[in-house]
PDB file of C-alpha atoms and ligand atoms in Angstrom:
ATOM      1  CA  MET A   1      98.866 -68.145  12.162  1.00 81.00           C
ATOM      2  CA  GLU A   2      97.795 -66.330  14.890  1.00 92.00           C
ATOM      3  CA  LEU A   3      94.217 -65.560  16.105  1.00 96.00           C
ATOM      4  CA  LYS A   4      93.188 -63.363  18.993  1.00 96.00           C
ATOM      5  CA  GLU A   5      90.150 -62.209  19.982  1.00 97.00           C
ATOM      6  CA  ILE A   6      90.403 -58.460  20.380  1.00 95.00           C
ATOM      7  CA  ALA A   7      86.447 -57.717  21.229  1.00 95.00           C
ATOM      8  CA  PRO A   8      83.460 -59.167  22.121  1.00 95.00           C
ATOM      9  CA  GLU A   9      83.252 -61.778  18.809  1.00 97.00           C
ATOM     10  CA  ILE A  10      85.841 -59.994  16.918  1.00 97.00           C
ATOM     11  CA  PHE A  11      88.933 -62.203  16.372  1.00 98.00           C
ATOM     12  CA  CYS A  12      92.675 -60.517  14.890  1.00 98.00           C
ATOM     13  CA  LEU A  13      94.392 -63.032  12.213  1.00 98.00           C
ATOM     14  CA  LYS A  14      97.997 -62.197  11.753  1.00 97.00           C
ATOM     15  CA  VAL A  15      98.659 -63.774   8.762  1.00 95.00           C
ATOM     16  CA  ALA A  16     102.505 -63.842   7.167  1.00 91.00           C
ATOM     17  CA  ILE A  17     103.343 -62.949   3.939  1.00 89.00           C
ATOM     18  CA  ASP A  18     106.505 -62.259   1.904  1.00 78.00           C
ATOM     19  CA  LEU A  19     106.713 -58.455   1.059  1.00 79.00           C
ATOM     20  CA  SER A  20     108.210 -55.107   2.822  1.00 76.00           C
ATOM     21  CA  GLU A  21     105.378 -56.162   5.730  1.00 79.00           C
ATOM     22  CA  GLU A  22     106.131 -59.497   7.040  1.00 86.00           C
ATOM     23  CA  HIS A  23     102.188 -59.745   8.239  1.00 94.00           C
ATOM     24  CA  VAL A  24      99.084 -58.892   7.406  1.00 96.00           C
ATOM     25  CA  ASN A  25      95.930 -58.352  10.271  1.00 97.00           C
ATOM     26  CA  LEU A  26      92.204 -59.689   8.732  1.00 98.00           C
ATOM     27  CA  TYR A  27      89.992 -59.552  11.027  1.00 98.00           C
ATOM     28  CA  ILE A  28      86.674 -61.972  11.645  1.00 98.00           C
ATOM     29  CA  LEU A  29      83.320 -60.754  13.119  1.00 98.00           C
ATOM     30  CA  ARG A  30      81.585 -63.798  14.260  1.00 97.00           C
ATOM     31  CA  GLY A  31      77.481 -64.044  14.701  1.00 96.00           C
ATOM     32  CA  LYS A  32      74.676 -63.004  12.536  1.00 97.00           C
ATOM     33  CA  VAL A  33      76.760 -62.021   9.508  1.00 98.00           C
ATOM     34  CA  PRO A  34      80.232 -63.221   9.743  1.00 98.00           C
ATOM     35  CA  THR A  35      82.281 -61.476   7.649  1.00 98.00           C
ATOM     36  CA  LEU A  36      86.304 -60.862   7.410  1.00 98.00           C
ATOM     37  CA  ILE A  37      87.761 -57.754   6.846  1.00 98.00           C
ATOM     38  CA  ASP A  38      90.344 -58.189   4.159  1.00 98.00           C
ATOM     39  CA  ALA A  39      91.574 -61.266   2.513  1.00 98.00           C
ATOM     40  CA  GLY A  40      95.632 -61.763   2.295  1.00 97.00           C
ATOM     41  CA  THR A  41      97.260 -62.452  -0.660  1.00 96.00           C
ATOM     42  CA  ASN A  42      96.167 -65.100  -3.072  1.00 96.00           C
ATOM     43  CA  THR A  43      98.584 -68.009  -1.814  1.00 95.00           C
ATOM     44  CA  PRO A  44      97.764 -71.056  -0.565  1.00 96.00           C
ATOM     45  CA  GLU A  45      98.983 -70.651   2.607  1.00 95.00           C
ATOM     46  CA  VAL A  46      97.140 -67.376   3.126  1.00 96.00           C
ATOM     47  CA  TYR A  47      94.227 -69.455   1.882  1.00 97.00           C
ATOM     48  CA  GLN A  48      94.707 -72.435   4.771  1.00 97.00           C
ATOM     49  CA  ALA A  49      95.313 -69.982   7.367  1.00 97.00           C
ATOM     50  CA  ILE A  50      91.843 -68.566   6.610  1.00 98.00           C
ATOM     51  CA  GLN A  51      90.182 -71.951   6.584  1.00 98.00           C
ATOM     52  CA  GLU A  52      91.530 -72.559   9.867  1.00 98.00           C
ATOM     53  CA  ALA A  53      90.852 -69.758  11.507  1.00 98.00           C
ATOM     54  CA  LEU A  54      87.082 -69.953  10.553  1.00 98.00           C
ATOM     55  CA  GLN A  55      87.193 -73.716  11.478  1.00 98.00           C
ATOM     56  CA  GLU A  56      88.615 -72.727  15.004  1.00 98.00           C
ATOM     57  CA  LEU A  57      85.917 -70.279  15.306  1.00 98.00           C
ATOM     58  CA  GLY A  58      83.023 -72.921  14.236  1.00 98.00           C
ATOM     59  CA  ILE A  59      81.856 -70.857  11.117  1.00 98.00           C
ATOM     60  CA  GLN A  60      80.249 -72.520   8.167  1.00 96.00           C
ATOM     61  CA  ARG A  61      80.843 -69.959   5.780  1.00 96.00           C
ATOM     62  CA  LEU A  62      81.820 -66.444   5.172  1.00 98.00           C
ATOM     63  CA  GLU A  63      78.838 -63.953   4.086  1.00 98.00           C
ATOM     64  CA  GLN A  64      80.791 -61.380   2.843  1.00 98.00           C
ATOM     65  CA  VAL A  65      84.513 -59.904   3.263  1.00 98.00           C
ATOM     66  CA  LEU A  66      85.142 -56.048   3.237  1.00 98.00           C
ATOM     67  CA  LEU A  67      88.872 -55.234   1.764  1.00 98.00           C
ATOM     68  CA  THR A  68      89.805 -51.679   2.717  1.00 98.00           C
ATOM     69  CA  HIS A  69      92.114 -51.543  -0.446  1.00 98.00           C
ATOM     70  CA  TRP A  70      92.717 -52.819  -3.623  1.00 97.00           C
ATOM     71  CA  HIS A  71      96.926 -53.661  -2.625  1.00 96.00           C
ATOM     72  CA  VAL A  72      98.166 -57.452  -3.129  1.00 95.00           C
ATOM     73  CA  ASP A  73      98.163 -58.248   0.421  1.00 95.00           C
ATOM     74  CA  HIS A  74      94.749 -57.272   1.552  1.00 97.00           C
ATOM     75  CA  ALA A  75      92.530 -58.109  -1.636  1.00 98.00           C
ATOM     76  CA  GLY A  76      94.592 -60.515  -3.329  1.00 97.00           C
ATOM     77  CA  GLY A  77      92.819 -63.194  -2.093  1.00 97.00           C
ATOM     78  CA  ALA A  78      89.517 -62.700  -2.343  1.00 98.00           C
ATOM     79  CA  GLU A  79      88.251 -64.063  -5.220  1.00 98.00           C
ATOM     80  CA  ASN A  80      89.421 -67.654  -3.482  1.00 97.00           C
ATOM     81  CA  LEU A  81      86.784 -66.738  -0.786  1.00 98.00           C
ATOM     82  CA  ARG A  82      84.019 -65.487  -3.298  1.00 98.00           C
ATOM     83  CA  LYS A  83      84.838 -69.086  -4.863  1.00 98.00           C
ATOM     84  CA  ASP A  84      83.179 -70.490  -1.675  1.00 97.00           C
ATOM     85  CA  GLY A  85      80.424 -68.532  -1.836  1.00 97.00           C
ATOM     86  CA  ALA A  86      81.218 -64.737  -0.098  1.00 98.00           C
ATOM     87  CA  ARG A  87      80.108 -61.685  -1.192  1.00 98.00           C
ATOM     88  CA  ILE A  88      83.220 -59.166  -1.813  1.00 98.00           C
ATOM     89  CA  LEU A  89      82.765 -55.471  -1.016  1.00 98.00           C
ATOM     90  CA  ILE A  90      85.315 -52.428  -1.811  1.00 98.00           C
ATOM     91  CA  GLY A  91      85.195 -49.018  -2.327  1.00 96.00           C
ATOM     92  CA  LYS A  92      84.445 -48.014  -6.133  1.00 95.00           C
ATOM     93  CA  ARG A  93      87.562 -45.963  -7.190  1.00 95.00           C
ATOM     94  CA  ASP A  94      89.565 -48.730  -5.388  1.00 97.00           C
ATOM     95  CA  TYR A  95      88.170 -51.529  -7.567  1.00 97.00           C
ATOM     96  CA  GLU A  96      89.197 -48.838 -10.568  1.00 96.00           C
ATOM     97  CA  GLU A  97      92.519 -49.093  -9.670  1.00 95.00           C
ATOM     98  CA  TRP A  98      92.796 -52.886  -8.635  1.00 97.00           C
ATOM     99  CA  VAL A  99      91.371 -53.142 -12.372  1.00 97.00           C
ATOM    100  CA  ASP A 100      94.127 -50.896 -14.257  1.00 94.00           C
ATOM    101  CA  PHE A 101      96.313 -52.956 -11.928  1.00 94.00           C
ATOM    102  CA  CYS A 102      95.616 -56.383 -13.348  1.00 95.00           C
ATOM    103  CA  SER A 103      95.365 -55.231 -16.951  1.00 94.00           C
ATOM    104  CA  GLY A 104      99.007 -53.409 -16.718  1.00 93.00           C
ATOM    105  CA  LYS A 105      97.275 -50.065 -17.609  1.00 93.00           C
ATOM    106  CA  SER A 106      98.805 -48.402 -14.343  1.00 91.00           C
ATOM    107  CA  PHE A 107     102.064 -50.037 -15.392  1.00 92.00           C
ATOM    108  CA  LYS A 108     101.771 -48.578 -18.675  1.00 92.00           C
ATOM    109  CA  VAL A 109     100.792 -44.642 -17.011  1.00 91.00           C
ATOM    110  CA  PHE A 110     103.866 -45.087 -14.221  1.00 91.00           C
ATOM    111  CA  GLU A 111     106.262 -46.061 -17.080  1.00 91.00           C
ATOM    112  CA  GLU A 112     105.285 -42.668 -19.219  1.00 91.00           C
ATOM    113  CA  TYR A 113     104.796 -40.575 -16.062  1.00 91.00           C
ATOM    114  CA  ALA A 114     107.985 -41.684 -14.151  1.00 92.00           C
ATOM    115  CA  GLY A 115     110.387 -41.088 -16.661  1.00 91.00           C
ATOM    116  CA  GLN A 116     109.251 -38.168 -18.112  1.00 91.00           C
ATOM    117  CA  VAL A 117     108.146 -36.582 -15.360  1.00 91.00           C
ATOM    118  CA  TRP A 118     109.794 -37.791 -12.160  1.00 93.00           C
ATOM    119  CA  GLY A 119     113.149 -38.099 -14.194  1.00 94.00           C
ATOM    120  CA  VAL A 120     113.400 -41.736 -13.384  1.00 95.00           C
ATOM    121  CA  PRO A 121     116.523 -43.164 -15.720  1.00 94.00           C
ATOM    122  CA  PRO A 122     115.781 -45.953 -17.717  1.00 94.00           C
ATOM    123  CA  GLU A 123     117.592 -48.662 -15.874  1.00 95.00           C
ATOM    124  CA  GLN A 124     116.189 -47.845 -12.104  1.00 94.00           C
ATOM    125  CA  LEU A 125     112.966 -47.176 -13.856  1.00 95.00           C
ATOM    126  CA  ALA A 126     112.753 -51.144 -15.401  1.00 95.00           C
ATOM    127  CA  MET A 127     114.122 -52.282 -11.966  1.00 94.00           C
ATOM    128  CA  ILE A 128     111.097 -50.753 -10.449  1.00 94.00           C
ATOM    129  CA  LEU A 129     108.906 -52.304 -13.167  1.00 94.00           C
ATOM    130  CA  LYS A 130     110.170 -55.600 -12.877  1.00 93.00           C
ATOM    131  CA  TYR A 131     109.137 -55.778  -8.679  1.00 90.00           C
ATOM    132  CA  ASN A 132     105.598 -54.248  -9.048  1.00 89.00           C
ATOM    133  CA  LYS A 133     104.997 -56.685 -12.139  1.00 89.00           C
ATOM    134  CA  LYS A 134     105.721 -59.509  -9.541  1.00 88.00           C
ATOM    135  CA  LEU A 135     103.207 -58.457  -7.091  1.00 91.00           C
ATOM    136  CA  ALA A 136     100.683 -59.113  -9.988  1.00 92.00           C
ATOM    137  CA  TYR A 137     100.953 -63.172  -9.074  1.00 92.00           C
ATOM    138  CA  LEU A 138      99.777 -62.189  -5.460  1.00 95.00           C
ATOM    139  CA  THR A 139      96.146 -61.040  -6.440  1.00 96.00           C
ATOM    140  CA  ALA A 140      93.259 -61.945  -8.266  1.00 96.00           C
ATOM    141  CA  LEU A 141      90.654 -59.949  -9.646  1.00 97.00           C
ATOM    142  CA  PRO A 142      86.897 -61.407  -8.366  1.00 97.00           C
ATOM    143  CA  GLU A 143      84.917 -62.058 -10.870  1.00 95.00           C
ATOM    144  CA  GLU A 144      81.781 -60.042  -8.984  1.00 97.00           C
ATOM    145  CA  VAL A 145      82.282 -57.667  -6.660  1.00 97.00           C
ATOM    146  CA  ALA A 146      79.806 -55.140  -4.464  1.00 98.00           C
ATOM    147  CA  LYS A 147      80.866 -51.879  -4.957  1.00 97.00           C
ATOM    148  CA  ILE A 148      80.413 -49.814  -1.439  1.00 95.00           C
ATOM    149  CA  GLU A 149      78.842 -45.887  -0.948  1.00 89.00           C
ATOM    150  CA  VAL A 150      80.355 -43.531   1.430  1.00 90.00           C
ATOM    151  CA  GLY A 151      78.441 -43.699   4.801  1.00 89.00           C
ATOM    152  CA  GLU A 152      76.927 -47.033   4.123  1.00 95.00           C
ATOM    153  CA  VAL A 153      75.919 -49.420   7.091  1.00 97.00           C
ATOM    154  CA  ILE A 154      76.540 -52.789   6.656  1.00 98.00           C
ATOM    155  CA  PRO A 155      75.534 -55.167   8.828  1.00 98.00           C
ATOM    156  CA  ALA A 156      78.549 -57.681  10.014  1.00 98.00           C
ATOM    157  CA  GLY A 157      79.301 -59.793  12.781  1.00 98.00           C
ATOM    158  CA  ASN A 158      76.517 -59.079  15.512  1.00 97.00           C
ATOM    159  CA  GLY A 159      76.343 -55.016  14.635  1.00 97.00           C
ATOM    160  CA  THR A 160      77.483 -52.779  12.033  1.00 98.00           C
ATOM    161  CA  LEU A 161      80.277 -51.707  10.137  1.00 98.00           C
ATOM    162  CA  LYS A 162      80.130 -47.837   8.816  1.00 97.00           C
ATOM    163  CA  THR A 163      81.991 -47.223   5.841  1.00 97.00           C
ATOM    164  CA  ILE A 164      84.496 -44.532   6.181  1.00 97.00           C
ATOM    165  CA  LEU A 165      86.373 -43.200   3.067  1.00 97.00           C
ATOM    166  CA  THR A 166      89.652 -42.523   4.003  1.00 98.00           C
ATOM    167  CA  PRO A 167      91.734 -42.144   0.945  1.00 97.00           C
ATOM    168  CA  GLY A 168      95.140 -41.120   0.192  1.00 97.00           C
ATOM    169  CA  HIS A 169      97.284 -44.537   0.395  1.00 97.00           C
ATOM    170  CA  THR A 170      95.010 -45.552  -2.148  1.00 97.00           C
ATOM    171  CA  ALA A 171      91.600 -43.334  -4.068  1.00 96.00           C
ATOM    172  CA  GLY A 172      89.377 -45.102  -2.785  1.00 96.00           C
ATOM    173  CA  HIS A 173      90.812 -46.826   0.307  1.00 98.00           C
ATOM    174  CA  MET A 174      87.855 -47.540   3.045  1.00 98.00           C
ATOM    175  CA  SER A 175      88.170 -47.767   6.885  1.00 98.00           C
ATOM    176  CA  TYR A 176      85.330 -50.082   8.926  1.00 98.00           C
ATOM    177  CA  TYR A 177      84.119 -48.147  11.986  1.00 98.00           C
ATOM    178  CA  GLU A 178      82.421 -50.205  14.380  1.00 97.00           C
ATOM    179  CA  GLU A 179      80.267 -47.668  16.052  1.00 96.00           C
ATOM    180  CA  ASP A 180      78.947 -49.056  19.141  1.00 95.00           C
ATOM    181  CA  LEU A 181      82.361 -50.129  20.597  1.00 95.00           C
ATOM    182  CA  GLY A 182      84.420 -47.705  18.716  1.00 97.00           C
ATOM    183  CA  LEU A 183      86.333 -49.590  17.058  1.00 97.00           C
ATOM    184  CA  LEU A 184      88.046 -48.380  13.513  1.00 98.00           C
ATOM    185  CA  PHE A 185      89.420 -51.094  11.217  1.00 98.00           C
ATOM    186  CA  SER A 186      91.956 -48.714   9.800  1.00 98.00           C
ATOM    187  CA  GLY A 187      93.645 -50.744   6.982  1.00 98.00           C
ATOM    188  CA  ASP A 188      96.715 -48.994   6.033  1.00 97.00           C
ATOM    189  CA  PHE A 189      94.952 -45.970   6.844  1.00 98.00           C
ATOM    190  CA  LEU A 190      96.589 -45.382  10.013  1.00 97.00           C
ATOM    191  CA  LEU A 191      99.273 -47.455  11.073  1.00 96.00           C
ATOM    192  CA  PRO A 192     101.180 -47.406  14.557  1.00 95.00           C
ATOM    193  CA  ASP A 193     104.470 -47.842  13.188  1.00 93.00           C
ATOM    194  CA  VAL A 194     104.721 -45.989   9.987  1.00 93.00           C
ATOM    195  CA  VAL A 195     103.321 -43.372   7.777  1.00 94.00           C
ATOM    196  CA  PRO A 196     101.440 -44.914   4.787  1.00 94.00           C
ATOM    197  CA  TYR A 197     103.301 -43.542   2.059  1.00 93.00           C
ATOM    198  CA  PRO A 198     100.911 -41.496  -0.149  1.00 95.00           C
ATOM    199  CA  GLY A 199      99.377 -43.063  -3.114  1.00 95.00           C
ATOM    200  CA  ALA A 200      99.373 -41.556  -6.690  1.00 94.00           C
ATOM    201  CA  TRP A 201      96.149 -42.017  -9.410  1.00 93.00           C
ATOM    202  CA  LEU A 202      95.000 -40.651 -12.247  1.00 89.00           C
ATOM    203  CA  GLU A 203      92.378 -37.579 -11.964  1.00 89.00           C
ATOM    204  CA  ASN A 204      90.861 -35.929 -15.310  1.00 87.00           C
ATOM    205  CA  GLY A 205      93.833 -37.173 -16.995  1.00 84.00           C
ATOM    206  CA  ALA A 206      96.573 -35.733 -14.709  1.00 87.00           C
ATOM    207  CA  ILE A 207      98.639 -37.978 -11.906  1.00 90.00           C
ATOM    208  CA  VAL A 208      97.808 -36.409  -8.494  1.00 93.00           C
ATOM    209  CA  SER A 209      99.176 -37.178  -5.168  1.00 95.00           C
ATOM    210  CA  GLY A 210      97.495 -38.968  -2.365  1.00 96.00           C
ATOM    211  CA  LEU A 211      98.715 -36.826  -0.080  1.00 96.00           C
ATOM    212  CA  PRO A 212      96.617 -33.854   0.226  1.00 95.00           C
ATOM    213  CA  SER A 213      93.064 -36.054   0.573  1.00 96.00           C
ATOM    214  CA  TYR A 214      95.062 -38.217   2.918  1.00 97.00           C
ATOM    215  CA  MET A 215      95.773 -35.222   5.479  1.00 97.00           C
ATOM    216  CA  ARG A 216      92.163 -34.074   5.293  1.00 97.00           C
ATOM    217  CA  ALA A 217      90.898 -37.546   5.837  1.00 98.00           C
ATOM    218  CA  LEU A 218      93.025 -37.637   9.051  1.00 98.00           C
ATOM    219  CA  GLU A 219      91.519 -34.396  10.266  1.00 96.00           C
ATOM    220  CA  ARG A 220      87.884 -36.209   9.663  1.00 96.00           C
ATOM    221  CA  VAL A 221      88.647 -39.272  11.473  1.00 97.00           C
ATOM    222  CA  GLU A 222      90.775 -37.177  14.346  1.00 96.00           C
ATOM    223  CA  PHE A 223      86.911 -36.113  15.353  1.00 94.00           C
ATOM    224  CA  LEU A 224      85.340 -39.321  14.985  1.00 95.00           C
ATOM    225  CA  GLY A 225      85.191 -40.050  18.231  1.00 95.00           C
ATOM    226  CA  ALA A 226      87.170 -43.681  17.677  1.00 97.00           C
ATOM    227  CA  LYS A 227      87.909 -45.208  21.385  1.00 97.00           C
ATOM    228  CA  ALA A 228      90.491 -47.723  19.322  1.00 97.00           C
ATOM    229  CA  TYR A 229      91.991 -48.857  15.807  1.00 97.00           C
ATOM    230  CA  PHE A 230      92.550 -52.316  14.557  1.00 98.00           C
ATOM    231  CA  PRO A 231      95.419 -51.602  11.544  1.00 98.00           C
ATOM    232  CA  ALA A 232      96.411 -53.757   8.790  1.00 97.00           C
ATOM    233  CA  HIS A 233      99.927 -53.936  10.142  1.00 96.00           C
ATOM    234  CA  GLY A 234     101.167 -53.970  13.426  1.00 94.00           C
ATOM    235  CA  ASN A 235      99.115 -54.140  16.619  1.00 92.00           C
ATOM    236  CA  ALA A 236      95.455 -52.269  17.983  1.00 89.00           C
ATOM    237  CA  ARG A 237      96.144 -49.137  19.624  1.00 90.00           C
ATOM    238  CA  ARG A 238      94.204 -46.665  21.566  1.00 90.00           C
ATOM    239  CA  THR A 239      93.246 -43.141  20.778  1.00 91.00           C
ATOM    240  CA  PRO A 240      92.998 -43.154  16.843  1.00 96.00           C
ATOM    241  CA  ALA A 241      92.572 -39.554  17.049  1.00 97.00           C
ATOM    242  CA  SER A 242      96.048 -38.812  18.653  1.00 96.00           C
ATOM    243  CA  ARG A 243      97.682 -41.007  16.147  1.00 97.00           C
ATOM    244  CA  CYS A 244      95.909 -39.115  13.614  1.00 97.00           C
ATOM    245  CA  MET A 245      97.201 -35.800  15.226  1.00 97.00           C
ATOM    246  CA  GLU A 246     101.056 -37.368  14.911  1.00 97.00           C
ATOM    247  CA  ILE A 247     101.095 -38.563  11.452  1.00 97.00           C
ATOM    248  CA  ARG A 248      99.876 -35.221  10.290  1.00 96.00           C
ATOM    249  CA  ASN A 249     101.991 -33.355  12.374  1.00 96.00           C
ATOM    250  CA  GLN A 250     105.161 -35.385  11.523  1.00 96.00           C
ATOM    251  CA  ILE A 251     104.159 -35.075   7.620  1.00 95.00           C
ATOM    252  CA  LEU A 252     104.195 -31.266   8.308  1.00 95.00           C
ATOM    253  CA  ARG A 253     107.542 -31.249   9.728  1.00 94.00           C
ATOM    254  CA  GLN A 254     108.805 -33.173   6.599  1.00 92.00           C
ATOM    255  CA  ILE A 255     107.458 -30.801   4.047  1.00 91.00           C
ATOM    256  CA  ASP A 256     108.432 -27.866   6.550  1.00 91.00           C
ATOM    257  CA  ARG A 257     112.434 -29.434   6.317  1.00 89.00           C
ATOM    258  CA  TYR A 258     112.026 -30.731   2.597  1.00 84.00           C
ATOM    259  CA  THR A 259     114.138 -28.669  -0.049  1.00 82.00           C
ATOM    260  CA  PRO A 260     113.895 -29.811  -3.021  1.00 77.00           C
ATOM    261  CA  SER A 261     116.973 -30.888  -5.119  1.00 74.00           C
ATOM    262  CA  GLY A 262     115.848 -31.270  -8.868  1.00 87.00           C
ATOM    263  CA  SER A 263     113.587 -34.215  -9.781  1.00 92.00           C
ATOM    264  CA  VAL A 264     111.327 -36.514  -7.873  1.00 93.00           C
ATOM    265  CA  TYR A 265     113.928 -39.319  -8.794  1.00 93.00           C
ATOM    266  CA  ALA A 266     116.523 -37.538  -6.915  1.00 92.00           C
ATOM    267  CA  GLY A 267     114.693 -36.544  -4.042  1.00 91.00           C
ATOM    268  CA  GLY A 268     113.523 -39.931  -3.534  1.00 91.00           C
ATOM    269  CA  LEU A 269     117.484 -41.632  -4.177  1.00 91.00           C
ATOM    270  CA  GLU A 270     118.141 -38.791  -1.141  1.00 89.00           C
ATOM    271  CA  LEU A 271     115.797 -39.892   0.689  1.00 88.00           C
ATOM    272  CA  SER A 272     117.491 -43.699   0.525  1.00 86.00           C
ATOM    273  CA  LYS A 273     120.764 -41.771   1.144  1.00 88.00           C
ATOM    274  CA  GLY A 274     121.627 -42.458  -2.460  1.00 84.00           C
ATOM    275  CA  HIS A 275     121.307 -46.422  -2.295  1.00 88.00           C
ATOM    276  CA  PHE A 276     118.804 -47.620  -4.929  1.00 89.00           C
ATOM    277  CA  ASN A 277     116.367 -50.018  -4.278  1.00 89.00           C
ATOM    278  CA  PRO A 278     113.301 -50.673  -6.273  1.00 87.00           C
ATOM    279  CA  LEU A 279     111.318 -51.140  -3.581  1.00 85.00           C
ATOM    280  CA  SER A 280     111.990 -48.135  -1.292  1.00 88.00           C
ATOM    281  CA  ALA A 281     112.526 -45.969  -4.170  1.00 90.00           C
ATOM    282  CA  PHE A 282     108.848 -46.414  -5.364  1.00 91.00           C
ATOM    283  CA  ALA A 283     107.576 -45.307  -1.884  1.00 91.00           C
ATOM    284  CA  TYR A 284     109.979 -42.415  -1.081  1.00 92.00           C
ATOM    285  CA  MET A 285     109.356 -41.085  -4.590  1.00 93.00           C
ATOM    286  CA  HIS A 286     105.570 -40.828  -3.403  1.00 94.00           C
ATOM    287  CA  TYR A 287     106.381 -38.929  -0.519  1.00 93.00           C
ATOM    288  CA  VAL A 288     108.161 -36.552  -2.459  1.00 92.00           C
ATOM    289  CA  PHE A 289     106.043 -36.278  -4.779  1.00 93.00           C
ATOM    290  CA  GLY A 290     103.094 -35.276  -2.539  1.00 93.00           C
ATOM    291  CA  TRP A 291     105.617 -32.981  -0.170  1.00 91.00           C
ATOM    292  CA  ASP A 292     105.657 -31.299  -3.488  1.00 88.00           C
ATOM    293  CA  SER A 293     102.328 -31.250  -4.117  1.00 88.00           C
ATOM    294  CA  LEU A 294     101.389 -30.113  -0.559  1.00 86.00           C
ATOM    295  CA  LYS A 295     103.907 -27.467  -0.469  1.00 82.00           C
ATOM    296  CA  PHE A 296     103.996 -26.152  -4.262  1.00 76.00           C
ATOM    297  CA  PRO A 297     100.281 -26.870  -5.227  1.00 72.00           C
ATOM    298  CA  SER A 298     100.116 -24.843  -8.677  1.00 63.00           C
ATOM    299  CA  THR A 299     103.823 -26.498  -9.540  1.00 55.00           C
ATOM    300  CA  ALA A 300     102.979 -29.725  -8.747  1.00 50.00           C
ATOM    301  CA  SER A 301      99.908 -30.095 -10.765  1.00 47.00           C
ATOM    302  CA  LYS A 302     101.242 -28.064 -13.573  1.00 44.00           C
ATOM    303  CA  THR A 303     104.096 -30.543 -13.754  1.00 50.00           C
ATOM    304  CA  ALA A 304     101.768 -33.618 -13.134  1.00 47.00           C
ATOM    305  CA  SER A 305      99.388 -32.926 -16.118  1.00 46.00           C
ATOM    306  CA  MET A 306     100.395 -35.566 -19.124  1.00 43.00           C
ATOM    307  CA  SER A 307      99.244 -35.017 -22.621  1.00 38.00           C
TER     308      SER A 307
HETATM  309 ZN1   ZN B 401      99.163 -53.226   3.710  1.00 60.12          ZN
END
């Protein structure tokens, strides 16, 4: 575990995880309202690292855990911290996705949809599902959560955090903004080294890509006036506005260059140069689906509707 003060009374705790990313950053705000942003995976190692960090900082009890999104490397360990007395806060839509993941509903939807609409062959589909189902061991749905309102201002540390809805990677992804210092805790919304893959979710019975809402969120955050951002993976950086612009331009260039070559599965496979890997295939298909929905909005919504 690596603990570093990144702003007065604000600390970054970098913990190792065994996933596509090797580390996840959790942020601790010391002071009147001891707060943790994101909880890591549900593993003894991560729990231990958090306890050690709290001890080192002289924090007796965490008041609250603010989750950026429900994915296992960010929210997985929250239930352990709730049992220790912390309040767990998460965006409403993300909580629903988390429930669907834990109940297995999202696997069922993905299986149907990816097989029928994205054209994933049965054998490859089984491999993707197997990988994703394995992730369920890394998360525990808390018995009780508080659902965050958009724009809510939450006392945290010695100041406040404003909740900024930044969907795309997940439907209810939240970023937390320390307005006085101009610091944005950006979760997987804004990453310094990669473009987060756009998620897909059910909306009125149809699967939609997160990419259009992601593009809008990038535009909003570009004009937030934040001075620096603290991402969930990689190092803190200055000028989040320029990173927003950079990612938007990168996505627009990809869409421009992209020519659909059949199914979403075929497009995803092309991105991985014909080599199938369950993890990258999952992410690549989400890109292709997103590009499709931005390039040909009408076709994408037509093929996306499920009976
Ligand atoms: Zn992540």
